[in-house]
Amino acid sequence: MIPHVLKRFIVLEGIDGAGKSTQMNLLFRALSQMGLKVFATREPGGTPIGERIRKILLDKACSDMCLRTEALLYAASRAQLVEQVVKPKVNDGYIVLCERYILSSIAYQAYGAGLEVEAVRQMNTFASKGVVPGLTILIDLDPRFELRARGADRIECRGIDYLDRVRQGYLKLASGDPSIRVVDGRMTIDKVHHEILGLVSAFLNAAEEGRR
Ligand code: TYD
């Protein structure tokens, strides 16, 4: 399937605790204040069906879920989001900001948990009908840094080694794809925000030039 790049679709990625939600809020506010039409969403979730899928995925009672079921549920939530939110909002002239997208599945389910990279990629191409973001910002953080900064609880329940593999996967994916820009998550919230805003503004300006 030929990738369908949506220039007004921008994704924020990173390991748990990298600061995506904080940065998403700041970016949303900054772009809105610039007078742009912005819509923010997240994965898994973002639609009524997606939020129900999210509950299953995050439910501790479902801890015996097998890897393929998990990967398919993330992809199912994504399929619904693309159809019900991403495409219609972009068509309506919005810039759609999304916390996590296909890269999360490749980093977590493939590099982190061990599913085949190509299999995860293919199931997600099917789920998304080839829709890919114009720009992805990867907030890169060593999980050990997060551990020192915020305490052990959440990180320990997934395991440092797992998140390390996820992080390395992200970096590998970013190194081969110019649409993924890496930002150093060790900087202050303010500095990370300014760097992200700079990248997003430059990207949107270039996209606008390209339309003229
Ligand atoms: P999220 O709500 O973004 O959690 P956090 O704010 O802690 O980063 O995501 C929930 C979890 O789902 C997170 O541990 C990452 C995982 N996830 C995957 O493993 N694969 C995916 O495709 C997605 C979208 C999320």
JSON list of N, CA, C and O in Angstrom, two decimals, residues 57 62-74 109 113 115:
[
{"chain": "A", "resi": 57, "resn": "LEU", "atom": "N", "xyz": [-6.94, -2.90, 27.31]},
{"chain": "A", "resi": 57, "resn": "LEU", "atom": "CA", "xyz": [-5.47, -2.97, 27.23]},
{"chain": "A", "resi": 57, "resn": "LEU", "atom": "C", "xyz": [-4.80, -2.63, 28.56]},
{"chain": "A", "resi": 57, "resn": "LEU", "atom": "O", "xyz": [-3.76, -3.20, 28.90]},
{"chain": "A", "resi": 62, "resn": "CYS", "atom": "N", "xyz": [-6.52, -8.30, 32.68]},
{"chain": "A", "resi": 62, "resn": "CYS", "atom": "CA", "xyz": [-6.23, -8.87, 31.35]},
{"chain": "A", "resi": 62, "resn": "CYS", "atom": "C", "xyz": [-4.73, -9.15, 31.20]},
{"chain": "A", "resi": 62, "resn": "CYS", "atom": "O", "xyz": [-4.20, -9.13, 30.09]},
{"chain": "A", "resi": 63, "resn": "SER", "atom": "N", "xyz": [-4.06, -9.40, 32.31]},
{"chain": "A", "resi": 63, "resn": "SER", "atom": "CA", "xyz": [-2.60, -9.55, 32.24]},
{"chain": "A", "resi": 63, "resn": "SER", "atom": "C", "xyz": [-2.16, -10.80, 31.48]},
{"chain": "A", "resi": 63, "resn": "SER", "atom": "O", "xyz": [-1.00, -10.93, 31.13]},
{"chain": "A", "resi": 64, "resn": "ASP", "atom": "N", "xyz": [-3.10, -11.73, 31.24]},
{"chain": "A", "resi": 64, "resn": "ASP", "atom": "CA", "xyz": [-2.72, -12.92, 30.47]},
{"chain": "A", "resi": 64, "resn": "ASP", "atom": "C", "xyz": [-2.91, -12.72, 28.95]},
{"chain": "A", "resi": 64, "resn": "ASP", "atom": "O", "xyz": [-2.85, -13.67, 28.18]},
{"chain": "A", "resi": 65, "resn": "MET", "atom": "N", "xyz": [-3.14, -11.47, 28.55]},
{"chain": "A", "resi": 65, "resn": "MET", "atom": "CA", "xyz": [-3.34, -11.19, 27.12]},
{"chain": "A", "resi": 65, "resn": "MET", "atom": "C", "xyz": [-2.08, -11.56, 26.33]},
{"chain": "A", "resi": 65, "resn": "MET", "atom": "O", "xyz": [-0.97, -11.19, 26.73]},
{"chain": "A", "resi": 66, "resn": "CYS", "atom": "N", "xyz": [-2.26, -12.28, 25.21]},
{"chain": "A", "resi": 66, "resn": "CYS", "atom": "CA", "xyz": [-1.06, -12.65, 24.46]},
{"chain": "A", "resi": 66, "resn": "CYS", "atom": "C", "xyz": [-0.62, -11.48, 23.56]},
{"chain": "A", "resi": 66, "resn": "CYS", "atom": "O", "xyz": [-1.39, -10.56, 23.28]},
{"chain": "A", "resi": 67, "resn": "LEU", "atom": "N", "xyz": [0.64, -11.55, 23.16]},
{"chain": "A", "resi": 67, "resn": "LEU", "atom": "CA", "xyz": [1.24, -10.41, 22.44]},
{"chain": "A", "resi": 67, "resn": "LEU", "atom": "C", "xyz": [0.50, -10.03, 21.18]},
{"chain": "A", "resi": 67, "resn": "LEU", "atom": "O", "xyz": [0.35, -8.85, 20.85]},
{"chain": "A", "resi": 68, "resn": "ARG", "atom": "N", "xyz": [0.03, -11.06, 20.46]},
{"chain": "A", "resi": 68, "resn": "ARG", "atom": "CA", "xyz": [-0.65, -10.76, 19.18]},
{"chain": "A", "resi": 68, "resn": "ARG", "atom": "C", "xyz": [-1.99, -10.09, 19.42]},
{"chain": "A", "resi": 68, "resn": "ARG", "atom": "O", "xyz": [-2.38, -9.18, 18.68]},
{"chain": "A", "resi": 69, "resn": "THR", "atom": "N", "xyz": [-2.70, -10.54, 20.47]},
{"chain": "A", "resi": 69, "resn": "THR", "atom": "CA", "xyz": [-3.98, -9.89, 20.81]},
{"chain": "A", "resi": 69, "resn": "THR", "atom": "C", "xyz": [-3.73, -8.42, 21.13]},
{"chain": "A", "resi": 69, "resn": "THR", "atom": "O", "xyz": [-4.44, -7.53, 20.64]},
{"chain": "A", "resi": 70, "resn": "GLU", "atom": "N", "xyz": [-2.70, -8.19, 21.92]},
{"chain": "A", "resi": 70, "resn": "GLU", "atom": "CA", "xyz": [-2.37, -6.82, 22.33]},
{"chain": "A", "resi": 70, "resn": "GLU", "atom": "C", "xyz": [-2.07, -5.95, 21.08]},
{"chain": "A", "resi": 70, "resn": "GLU", "atom": "O", "xyz": [-2.64, -4.87, 20.92]},
{"chain": "A", "resi": 71, "resn": "ALA", "atom": "N", "xyz": [-1.23, -6.49, 20.21]},
{"chain": "A", "resi": 71, "resn": "ALA", "atom": "CA", "xyz": [-0.84, -5.72, 19.01]},
{"chain": "A", "resi": 71, "resn": "ALA", "atom": "C", "xyz": [-2.07, -5.43, 18.14]},
{"chain": "A", "resi": 71, "resn": "ALA", "atom": "O", "xyz": [-2.23, -4.33, 17.59]},
{"chain": "A", "resi": 72, "resn": "LEU", "atom": "N", "xyz": [-2.96, -6.43, 18.04]},
{"chain": "A", "resi": 72, "resn": "LEU", "atom": "CA", "xyz": [-4.17, -6.24, 17.21]},
{"chain": "A", "resi": 72, "resn": "LEU", "atom": "C", "xyz": [-5.12, -5.22, 17.84]},
{"chain": "A", "resi": 72, "resn": "LEU", "atom": "O", "xyz": [-5.77, -4.46, 17.13]},
{"chain": "A", "resi": 73, "resn": "LEU", "atom": "N", "xyz": [-5.19, -5.21, 19.18]},
{"chain": "A", "resi": 73, "resn": "LEU", "atom": "CA", "xyz": [-6.08, -4.24, 19.83]},
{"chain": "A", "resi": 73, "resn": "LEU", "atom": "C", "xyz": [-5.57, -2.81, 19.65]},
{"chain": "A", "resi": 73, "resn": "LEU", "atom": "O", "xyz": [-6.35, -1.89, 19.40]},
{"chain": "A", "resi": 74, "resn": "TYR", "atom": "N", "xyz": [-4.26, -2.62, 19.77]},
{"chain": "A", "resi": 74, "resn": "TYR", "atom": "CA", "xyz": [-3.71, -1.28, 19.50]},
{"chain": "A", "resi": 74, "resn": "TYR", "atom": "C", "xyz": [-4.03, -0.87, 18.07]},
{"chain": "A", "resi": 74, "resn": "TYR", "atom": "O", "xyz": [-4.41, 0.27, 17.80]},
{"chain": "A", "resi": 109, "resn": "GLN", "atom": "N", "xyz": [5.60, -3.24, 20.71]},
{"chain": "A", "resi": 109, "resn": "GLN", "atom": "CA", "xyz": [5.22, -4.62, 20.46]},
{"chain": "A", "resi": 109, "resn": "GLN", "atom": "C", "xyz": [6.32, -5.39, 19.71]},
{"chain": "A", "resi": 109, "resn": "GLN", "atom": "O", "xyz": [6.49, -6.59, 19.91]},
{"chain": "A", "resi": 113, "resn": "ALA", "atom": "N", "xyz": [8.69, -6.06, 22.90]},
{"chain": "A", "resi": 113, "resn": "ALA", "atom": "CA", "xyz": [8.12, -7.35, 23.33]},
{"chain": "A", "resi": 113, "resn": "ALA", "atom": "C", "xyz": [8.53, -8.51, 22.43]},
{"chain": "A", "resi": 113, "resn": "ALA", "atom": "O", "xyz": [8.31, -9.66, 22.79]},
{"chain": "A", "resi": 115, "resn": "LEU", "atom": "N", "xyz": [7.70, -9.12, 18.93]},
{"chain": "A", "resi": 115, "resn": "LEU", "atom": "CA", "xyz": [7.00, -9.49, 17.69]},
{"chain": "A", "resi": 115, "resn": "LEU", "atom": "C", "xyz": [7.85, -9.04, 16.50]},
{"chain": "A", "resi": 115, "resn": "LEU", "atom": "O", "xyz": [8.69, -8.14, 16.62]}
]
